[in-house]
Short mmCIF file of C-alpha atoms and ligand atoms in Angstrom, two decimals:
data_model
loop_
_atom_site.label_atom_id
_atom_site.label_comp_id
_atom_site.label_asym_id
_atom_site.label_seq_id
_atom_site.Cartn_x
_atom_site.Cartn_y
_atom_site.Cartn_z
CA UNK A 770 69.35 -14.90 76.00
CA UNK A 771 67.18 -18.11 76.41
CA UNK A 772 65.68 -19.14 73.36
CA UNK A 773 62.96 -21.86 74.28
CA UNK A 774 61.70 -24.44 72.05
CA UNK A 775 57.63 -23.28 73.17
CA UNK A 776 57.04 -19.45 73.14
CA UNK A 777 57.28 -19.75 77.12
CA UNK A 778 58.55 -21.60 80.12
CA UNK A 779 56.31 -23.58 82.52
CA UNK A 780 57.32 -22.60 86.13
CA UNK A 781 58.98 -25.05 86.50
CA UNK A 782 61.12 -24.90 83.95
CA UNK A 783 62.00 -21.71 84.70
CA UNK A 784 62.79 -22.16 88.30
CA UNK A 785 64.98 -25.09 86.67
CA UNK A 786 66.84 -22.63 84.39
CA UNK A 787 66.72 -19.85 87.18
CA UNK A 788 68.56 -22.27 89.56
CA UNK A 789 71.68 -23.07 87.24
CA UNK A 790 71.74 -19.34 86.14
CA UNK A 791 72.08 -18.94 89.93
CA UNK A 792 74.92 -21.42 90.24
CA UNK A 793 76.97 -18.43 87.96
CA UNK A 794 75.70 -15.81 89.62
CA UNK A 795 73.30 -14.86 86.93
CA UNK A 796 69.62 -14.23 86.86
CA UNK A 797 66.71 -15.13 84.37
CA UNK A 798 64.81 -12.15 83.63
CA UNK A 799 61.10 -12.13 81.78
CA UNK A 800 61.05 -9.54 79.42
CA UNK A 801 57.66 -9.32 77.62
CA UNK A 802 57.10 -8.08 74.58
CA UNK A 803 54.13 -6.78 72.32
CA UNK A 804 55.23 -9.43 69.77
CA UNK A 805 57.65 -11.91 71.53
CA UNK A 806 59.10 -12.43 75.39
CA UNK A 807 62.31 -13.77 75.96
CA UNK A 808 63.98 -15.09 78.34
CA UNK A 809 67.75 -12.60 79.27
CA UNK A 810 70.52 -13.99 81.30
CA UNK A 811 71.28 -11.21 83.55
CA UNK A 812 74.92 -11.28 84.64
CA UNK A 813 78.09 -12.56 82.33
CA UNK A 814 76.32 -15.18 80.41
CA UNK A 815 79.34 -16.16 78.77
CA UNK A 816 80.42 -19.27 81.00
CA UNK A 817 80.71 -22.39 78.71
CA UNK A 818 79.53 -24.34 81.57
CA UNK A 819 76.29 -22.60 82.43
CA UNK A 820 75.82 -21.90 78.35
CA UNK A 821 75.85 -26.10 77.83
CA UNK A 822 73.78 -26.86 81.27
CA UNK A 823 70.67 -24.67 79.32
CA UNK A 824 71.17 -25.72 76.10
CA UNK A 825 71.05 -29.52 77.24
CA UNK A 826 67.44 -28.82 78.81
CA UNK A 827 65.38 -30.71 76.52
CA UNK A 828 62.77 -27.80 76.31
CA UNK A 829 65.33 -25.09 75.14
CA UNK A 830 66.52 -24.60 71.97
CA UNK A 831 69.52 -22.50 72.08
CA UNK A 832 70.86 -19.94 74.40
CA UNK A 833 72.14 -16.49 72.31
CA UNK A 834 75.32 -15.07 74.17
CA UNK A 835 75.84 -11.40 71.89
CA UNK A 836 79.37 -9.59 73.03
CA UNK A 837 77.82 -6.19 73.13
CA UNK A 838 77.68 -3.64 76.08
CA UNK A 839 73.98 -3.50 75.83
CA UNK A 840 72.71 -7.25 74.79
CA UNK A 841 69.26 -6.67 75.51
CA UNK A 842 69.06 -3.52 72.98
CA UNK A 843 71.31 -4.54 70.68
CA UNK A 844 70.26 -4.78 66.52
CA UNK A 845 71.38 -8.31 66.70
CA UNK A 846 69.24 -9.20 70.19
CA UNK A 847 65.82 -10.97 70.05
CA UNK A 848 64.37 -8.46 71.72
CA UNK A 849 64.69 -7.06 67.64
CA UNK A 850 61.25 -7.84 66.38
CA UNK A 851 60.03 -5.95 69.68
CA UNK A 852 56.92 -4.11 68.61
CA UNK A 853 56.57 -0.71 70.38
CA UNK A 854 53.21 0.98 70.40
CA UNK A 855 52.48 4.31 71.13
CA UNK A 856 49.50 7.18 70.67
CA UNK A 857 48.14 4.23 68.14
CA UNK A 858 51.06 4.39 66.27
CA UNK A 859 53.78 1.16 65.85
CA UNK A 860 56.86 2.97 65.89
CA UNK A 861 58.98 2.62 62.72
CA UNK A 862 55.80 1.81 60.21
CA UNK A 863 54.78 5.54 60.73
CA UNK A 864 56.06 8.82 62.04
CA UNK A 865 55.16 9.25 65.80
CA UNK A 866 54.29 13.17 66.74
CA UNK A 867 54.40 14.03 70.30
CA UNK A 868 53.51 17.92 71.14
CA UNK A 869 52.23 19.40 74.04
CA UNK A 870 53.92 22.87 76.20
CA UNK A 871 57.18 22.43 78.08
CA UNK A 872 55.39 23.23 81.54
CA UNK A 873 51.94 22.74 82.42
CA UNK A 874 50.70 26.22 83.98
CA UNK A 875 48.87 25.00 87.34
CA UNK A 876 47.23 28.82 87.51
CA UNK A 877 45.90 27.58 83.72
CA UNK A 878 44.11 24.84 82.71
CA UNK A 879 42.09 25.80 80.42
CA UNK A 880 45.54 26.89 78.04
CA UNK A 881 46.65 23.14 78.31
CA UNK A 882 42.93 21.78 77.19
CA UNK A 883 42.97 24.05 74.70
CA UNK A 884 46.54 23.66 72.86
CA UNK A 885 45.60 19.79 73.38
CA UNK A 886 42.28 20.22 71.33
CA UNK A 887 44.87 22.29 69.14
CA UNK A 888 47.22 19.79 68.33
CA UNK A 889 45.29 16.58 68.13
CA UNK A 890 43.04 18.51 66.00
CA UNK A 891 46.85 19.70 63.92
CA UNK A 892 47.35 15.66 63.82
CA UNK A 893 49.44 15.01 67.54
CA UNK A 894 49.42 11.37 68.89
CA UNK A 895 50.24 12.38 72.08
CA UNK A 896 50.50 15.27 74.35
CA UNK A 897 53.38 16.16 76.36
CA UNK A 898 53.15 18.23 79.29
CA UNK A 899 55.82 18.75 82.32
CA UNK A 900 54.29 18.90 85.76
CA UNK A 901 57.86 18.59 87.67
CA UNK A 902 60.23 20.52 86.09
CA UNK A 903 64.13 20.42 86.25
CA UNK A 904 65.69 23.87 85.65
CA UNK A 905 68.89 25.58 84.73
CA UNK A 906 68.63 27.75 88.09
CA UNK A 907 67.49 25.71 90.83
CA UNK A 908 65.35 29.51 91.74
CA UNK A 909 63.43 29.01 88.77
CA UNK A 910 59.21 27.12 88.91
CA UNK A 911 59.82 23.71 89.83
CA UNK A 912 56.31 22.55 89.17
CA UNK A 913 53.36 21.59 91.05
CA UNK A 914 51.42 17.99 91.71
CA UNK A 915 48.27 20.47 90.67
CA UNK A 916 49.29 19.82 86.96
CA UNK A 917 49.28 16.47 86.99
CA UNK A 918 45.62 16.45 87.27
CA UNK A 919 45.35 18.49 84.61
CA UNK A 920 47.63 16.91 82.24
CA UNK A 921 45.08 13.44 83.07
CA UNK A 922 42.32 15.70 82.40
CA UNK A 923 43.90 16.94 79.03
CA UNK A 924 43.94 12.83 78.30
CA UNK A 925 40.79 12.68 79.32
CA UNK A 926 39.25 15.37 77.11
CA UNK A 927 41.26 14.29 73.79
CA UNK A 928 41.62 10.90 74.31
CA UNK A 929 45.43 11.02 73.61
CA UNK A 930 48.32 9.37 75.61
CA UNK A 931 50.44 11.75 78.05
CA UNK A 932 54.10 12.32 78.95
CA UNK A 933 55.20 13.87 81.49
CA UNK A 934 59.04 13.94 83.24
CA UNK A 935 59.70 12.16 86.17
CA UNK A 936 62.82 13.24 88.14
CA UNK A 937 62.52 11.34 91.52
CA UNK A 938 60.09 8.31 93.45
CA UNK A 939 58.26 10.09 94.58
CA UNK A 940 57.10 11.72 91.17
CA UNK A 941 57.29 8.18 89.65
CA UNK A 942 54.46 7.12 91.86
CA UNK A 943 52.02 9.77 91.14
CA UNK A 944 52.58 9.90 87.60
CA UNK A 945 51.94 5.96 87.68
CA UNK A 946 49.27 5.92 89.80
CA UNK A 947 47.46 9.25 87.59
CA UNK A 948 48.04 6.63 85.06
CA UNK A 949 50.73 8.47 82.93
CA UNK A 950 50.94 6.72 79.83
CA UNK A 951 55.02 7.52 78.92
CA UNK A 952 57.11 8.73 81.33
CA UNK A 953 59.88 10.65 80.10
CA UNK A 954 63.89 10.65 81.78
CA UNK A 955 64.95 14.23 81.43
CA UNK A 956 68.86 15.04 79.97
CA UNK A 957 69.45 15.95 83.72
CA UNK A 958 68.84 12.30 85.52
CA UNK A 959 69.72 10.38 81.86
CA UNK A 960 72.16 8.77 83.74
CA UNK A 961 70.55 8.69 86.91
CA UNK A 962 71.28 4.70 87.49
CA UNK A 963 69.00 4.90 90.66
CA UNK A 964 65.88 6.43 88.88
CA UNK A 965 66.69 4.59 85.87
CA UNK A 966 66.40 1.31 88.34
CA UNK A 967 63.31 2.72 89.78
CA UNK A 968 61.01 3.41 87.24
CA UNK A 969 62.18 -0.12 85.39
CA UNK A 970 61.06 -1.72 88.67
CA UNK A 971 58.11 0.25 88.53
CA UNK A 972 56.60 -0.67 85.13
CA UNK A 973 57.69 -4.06 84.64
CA UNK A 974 54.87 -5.73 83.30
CA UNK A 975 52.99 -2.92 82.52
CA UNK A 976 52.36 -1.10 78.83
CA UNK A 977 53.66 2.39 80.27
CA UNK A 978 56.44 3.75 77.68
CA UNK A 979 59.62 5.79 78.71
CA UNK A 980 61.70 8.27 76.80
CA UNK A 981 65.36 8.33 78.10
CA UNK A 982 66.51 11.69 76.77
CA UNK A 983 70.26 11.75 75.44
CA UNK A 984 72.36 13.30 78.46
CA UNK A 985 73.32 16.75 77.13
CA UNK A 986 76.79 15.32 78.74
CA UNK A 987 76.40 11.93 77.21
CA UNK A 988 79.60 11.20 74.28
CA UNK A 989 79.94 7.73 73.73
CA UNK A 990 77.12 6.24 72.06
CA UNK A 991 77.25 2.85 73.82
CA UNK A 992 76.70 4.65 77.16
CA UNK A 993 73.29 6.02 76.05
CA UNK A 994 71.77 2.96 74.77
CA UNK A 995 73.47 1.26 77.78
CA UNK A 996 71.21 3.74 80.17
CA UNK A 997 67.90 2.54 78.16
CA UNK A 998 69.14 -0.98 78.35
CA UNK A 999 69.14 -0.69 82.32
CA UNK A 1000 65.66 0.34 81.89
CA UNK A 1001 64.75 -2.70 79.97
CA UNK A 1002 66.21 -5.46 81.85
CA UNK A 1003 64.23 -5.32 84.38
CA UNK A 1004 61.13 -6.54 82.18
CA UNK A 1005 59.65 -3.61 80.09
CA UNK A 1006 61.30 -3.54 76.93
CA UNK A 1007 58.72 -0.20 75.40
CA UNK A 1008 61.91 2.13 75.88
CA UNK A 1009 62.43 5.22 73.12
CA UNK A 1010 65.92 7.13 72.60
CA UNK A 1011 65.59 10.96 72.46
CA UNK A 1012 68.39 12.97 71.48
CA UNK A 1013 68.06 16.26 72.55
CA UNK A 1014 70.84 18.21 71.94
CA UNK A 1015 73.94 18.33 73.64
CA UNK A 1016 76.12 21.24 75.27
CA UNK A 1017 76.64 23.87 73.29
CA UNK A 1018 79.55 24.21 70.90
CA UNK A 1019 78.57 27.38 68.72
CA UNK A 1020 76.54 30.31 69.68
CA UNK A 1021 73.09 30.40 68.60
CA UNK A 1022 71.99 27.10 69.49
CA UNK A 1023 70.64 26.20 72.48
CA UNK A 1024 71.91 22.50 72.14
CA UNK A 1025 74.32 21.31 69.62
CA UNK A 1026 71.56 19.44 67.45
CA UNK A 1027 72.19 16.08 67.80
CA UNK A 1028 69.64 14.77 65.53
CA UNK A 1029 72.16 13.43 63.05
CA UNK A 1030 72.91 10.43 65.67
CA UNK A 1031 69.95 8.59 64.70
CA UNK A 1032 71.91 6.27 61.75
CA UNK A 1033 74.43 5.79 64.39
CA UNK A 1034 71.61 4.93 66.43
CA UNK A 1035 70.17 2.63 64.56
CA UNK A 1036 73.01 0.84 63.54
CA UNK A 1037 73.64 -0.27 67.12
CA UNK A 1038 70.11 -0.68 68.31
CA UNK A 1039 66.54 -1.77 67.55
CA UNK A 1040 64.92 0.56 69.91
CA UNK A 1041 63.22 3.63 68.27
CA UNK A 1042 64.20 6.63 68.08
CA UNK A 1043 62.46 9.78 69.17
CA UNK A 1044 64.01 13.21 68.17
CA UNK A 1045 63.23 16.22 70.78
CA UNK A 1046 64.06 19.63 67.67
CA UNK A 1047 62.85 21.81 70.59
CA UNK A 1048 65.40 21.24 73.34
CA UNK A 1049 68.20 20.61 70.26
CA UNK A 1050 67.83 24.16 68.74
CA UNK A 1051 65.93 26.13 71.90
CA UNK A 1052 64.50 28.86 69.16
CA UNK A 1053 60.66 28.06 67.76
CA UNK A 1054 62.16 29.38 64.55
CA UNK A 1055 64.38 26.57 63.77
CA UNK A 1056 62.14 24.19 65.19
CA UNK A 1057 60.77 22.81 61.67
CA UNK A 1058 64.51 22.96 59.96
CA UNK A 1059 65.13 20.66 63.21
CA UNK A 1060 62.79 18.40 62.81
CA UNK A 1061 62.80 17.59 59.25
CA UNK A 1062 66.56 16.91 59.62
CA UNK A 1063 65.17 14.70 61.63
CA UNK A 1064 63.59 12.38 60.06
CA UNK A 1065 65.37 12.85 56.85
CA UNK A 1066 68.24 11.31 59.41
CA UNK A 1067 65.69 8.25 60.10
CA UNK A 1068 63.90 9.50 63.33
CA UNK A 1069 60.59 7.10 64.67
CA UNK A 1070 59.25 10.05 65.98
CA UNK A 1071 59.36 13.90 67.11
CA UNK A 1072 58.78 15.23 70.55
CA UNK A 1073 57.56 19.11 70.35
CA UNK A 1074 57.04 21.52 72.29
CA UNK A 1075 53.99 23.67 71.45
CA UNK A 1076 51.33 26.34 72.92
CA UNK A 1077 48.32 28.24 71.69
CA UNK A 1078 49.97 30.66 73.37
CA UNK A 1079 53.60 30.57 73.67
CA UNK A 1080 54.37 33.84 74.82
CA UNK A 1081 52.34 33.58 78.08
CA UNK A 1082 53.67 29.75 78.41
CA UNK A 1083 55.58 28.91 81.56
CA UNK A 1084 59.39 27.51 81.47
CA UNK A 1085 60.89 26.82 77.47
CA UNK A 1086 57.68 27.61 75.69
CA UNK A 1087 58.62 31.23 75.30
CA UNK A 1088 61.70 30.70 73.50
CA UNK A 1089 61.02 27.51 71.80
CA UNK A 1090 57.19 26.50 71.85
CA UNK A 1091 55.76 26.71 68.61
CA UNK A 1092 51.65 27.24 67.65
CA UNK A 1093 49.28 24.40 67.28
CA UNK A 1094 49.12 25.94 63.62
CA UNK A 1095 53.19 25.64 62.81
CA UNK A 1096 53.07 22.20 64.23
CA UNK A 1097 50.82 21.01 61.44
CA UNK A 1098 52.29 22.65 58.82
CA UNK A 1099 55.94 21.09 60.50
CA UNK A 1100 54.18 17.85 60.72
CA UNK A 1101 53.00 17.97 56.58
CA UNK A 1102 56.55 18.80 55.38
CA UNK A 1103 58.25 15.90 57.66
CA UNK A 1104 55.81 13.18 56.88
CA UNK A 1105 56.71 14.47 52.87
CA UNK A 1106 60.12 13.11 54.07
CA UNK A 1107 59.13 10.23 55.95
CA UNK A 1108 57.23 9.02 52.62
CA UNK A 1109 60.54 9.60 50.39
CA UNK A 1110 62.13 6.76 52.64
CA UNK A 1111 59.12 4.64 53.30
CA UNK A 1112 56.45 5.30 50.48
CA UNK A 1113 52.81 4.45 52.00
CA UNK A 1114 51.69 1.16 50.68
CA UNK A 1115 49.39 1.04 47.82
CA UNK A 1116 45.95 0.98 48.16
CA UNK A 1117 45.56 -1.20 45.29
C1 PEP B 988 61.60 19.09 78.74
O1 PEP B 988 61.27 18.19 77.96
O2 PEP B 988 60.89 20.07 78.99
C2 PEP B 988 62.95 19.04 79.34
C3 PEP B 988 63.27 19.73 80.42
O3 PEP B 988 63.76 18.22 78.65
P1 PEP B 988 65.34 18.00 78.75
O4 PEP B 988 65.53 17.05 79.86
O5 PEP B 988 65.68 17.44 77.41
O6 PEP B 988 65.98 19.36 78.99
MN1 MN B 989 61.22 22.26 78.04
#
C-alpha cells in the first residue's frame, strides 16, 4: 500500500509508480474511500527492490507491505479509517437495520409498498427485497425482472435504499442500471470468484454497497474476508460481511447460527459486519433471540426478513419472515444492547 506524501497522485506520478509496479508484475490500484483513498499494490508487493524504487519517489512517503491473506481488509490496512455509509447510517457509530421480504411477489406489489411503509415506519434503514432468487430445488420460483421495478418503486415511495441479490451479469446490470443501491452476494455464489470479479468491476467508483453473505460452506475465516477483499481491490472498498448461518449441525435450525463469528471478525478485519438472524435460525420465532445475540456479539448491522403478511409471502417469508410490528419491537430490545456497549453520547 502506497502511502503518498499529498492525499493523491498527479497522473503522472502515478503512471510513474504504475510503471515500476509493472516492472514486478504488480499493479497500482485506486481505491477510494468516503474518508481516505489509497493507493494498493496489487500482486506480491513484498520485493525489496520495487518496495525502495517507491519509497525513493520524492512525493511518497512510505509504502505499507502487511503479511496478511487479505491486505486490503485487514484491521491493520489503511483502508481502516474507511467510512462506510449506508440507509444514512455510518456503520459502527449506530446499529444498521435492513428488513424487507425474502422474495418480492411480482403478482403483488402493493404487499411490498406496504410492508416497506411498515418497516420504515417500525424504524428500517433499508429495504431488502429479492427479485432473482437462488433456491434449494432448482423447480422452485426463480424470480422475475417484473420485481425489480417494484422493489425501485418501493425506494421510490419510502425514500429508503434497496438490496436486492444478484446471482449472475446479467442480473448485475439491471440491478445497476434500476439503480440498486446494495447489491447483495448470496451464500450460494459467496465464492463465486467470477461474479465476485464482476460486480467489483462493475461498481468501482461508484457509492453502490455489497453484502457478501458467509458461504454456508465457508470454514476458515481468512477465506471469507479473502472473498470480500476480491471485491474491494478492484476500487470500491463499501463491502459488508454477513454471516448467515452455516450447514446444519443440530436439528431445529435451519443454519447453524453463526452470529458468534463477529469478534473473530473483527479481530481480523475493519469491514463491518452485517448479521442475516433470518437465514441463521430459518424460524420467525427465534428471529429476535438471533438477532440480539447479535449484536450483543458486536454486529454493525442486521439484515431481516419481514412481511405484513408472511403467510401469503413467496420463498423464506413463510417460515422465517417476521411482521413489520415484531421487527420494531426486535429492533427496541437490540439497540438496548447496542447502547450497553456504545452508550449514546450526551446531549449535554
Ligand atoms: C436471501 O437473502 O433471501 C437468501 C437467499 O440469502 P442466502 O444467500 O443467505 O441464502
Ligand atoms: Mn430468503
Amino acid at each position: 500500500m502506497i502511502i503518498p506524501k499529498t492525499p493523491k497522485l498527479t497522473d503522472v506520478q502515478l503512471e510513474e509508480v504504475s510503471l515500476i509496479a509493472a516492472e514486478f508484475g504488480c499493479r497500482i490500484q485506486l481505491i477510494e474511500g468516503a474518508a481516505q483513498s489509497i493507493f494498493a499494490i496489487v500482486g506480491d508487493e513484498r520485493h525489496e527492490l520495487l518496495i525502495n524504487r517507491i519509497e525513493g519517489l520524492d512525493y511518497i512517503d512510505r509504502v505499507d507491505t502487511i503479511q496478511s491473506p487479505h491486505k486490503l481488509l485487514d484491521i491493520r490496512s489503511e483502508l481502516k479509517n474507511q467510512k462506510t455509509v449506508f440507509g444514512g447510517i455510518e456503520l459502527g457509530k449506530d446499529l444498521l437495520a435492513i428488513a424487507g421480504p425474502c422474495t418480492i411477489d411480482p403478482s403483488n406489489p402493493n404487499r411490498f409498498y406496504e410492508t416497506a411503509e411498515a418497516l420504515k415506519e417500525a424504524g428500517a434503514h433499508a429495504l431488502r427485497g429479492g427479485v432473482w432468487k437462488p433456491r434449494t430445488n432448482p423447480y422452485s420460483y426463480q424470480g422475475d425482472n417484473k420485481a425489480l421495478d417494484i422493489l425501485m418503486e418501493g425506494a421510490r415511495r419510502t425514500g429508503l435504499p434497496v438490496n436486492t441479490e444478484v446471482m449472475d451479469e446479467e442480473n448485475l446490470e439491471l440491478a445497476l442500471d434500476a439503480g440498486v443501491d446494495m447489491l447483495q452476494i448470496g451464500t450460494r455464489n459467496a465464492l463465486n470468484y467470477s461474479l465476485l470479479r464482476k460486480v467489483g468491476q462493475a461498481i468501482a467508483g461508484k457509492n453502490t454497497v455489497v453484502l457478501l453473505k458467509r458461504g454456508r460452506h465457508i470454514g476458515p475465516i481468512n477465506e471469507f474476508i479473502s472473498a470480500a477483499e476480491y471485491i474491494v481491490n478492484f476500487g470500491n472498498p463499501n463491502v459488508m460481511l454477513c454471516p448467515r448461518g452455516t450447514l446444519p449441525g443440530l436439528e431445529g435450525y435451519r443454519n447453524h447460527p453463526d452470529e458468534s463469528i463477529t469478534p473473530l471478525l473483527k479481530e481480523k478485519t475493519w469491514a463491518p459486519v452485517v448479521v442475516d438472524p433470518s437465514h441463521s435460525v430459518g424460524k420467525s420465532v427465534y428471529v429476535e433471540a438471533c438477532s440480539m445475540a447479535a449484536v450483543a456479539y458486536g454486529t454493525d448491522g442486521l439484515c431481516i426478513e419481514a412481511n405484513i403478511d408472511p403467510a401469503r409471502g413467496l420463498g423464506d417469508d413463510p417460515k422465517q419472515a417476521i411482521t413489520p410490528e415484531a421487527f420494531r419491537q426486535l429492533m427496541e430490545k437490540c439497540q438496548a444492547i447496542w447502547n450497553l456497549n456504545s452508550p449514546p453520547e450526551s446531549s449535554e
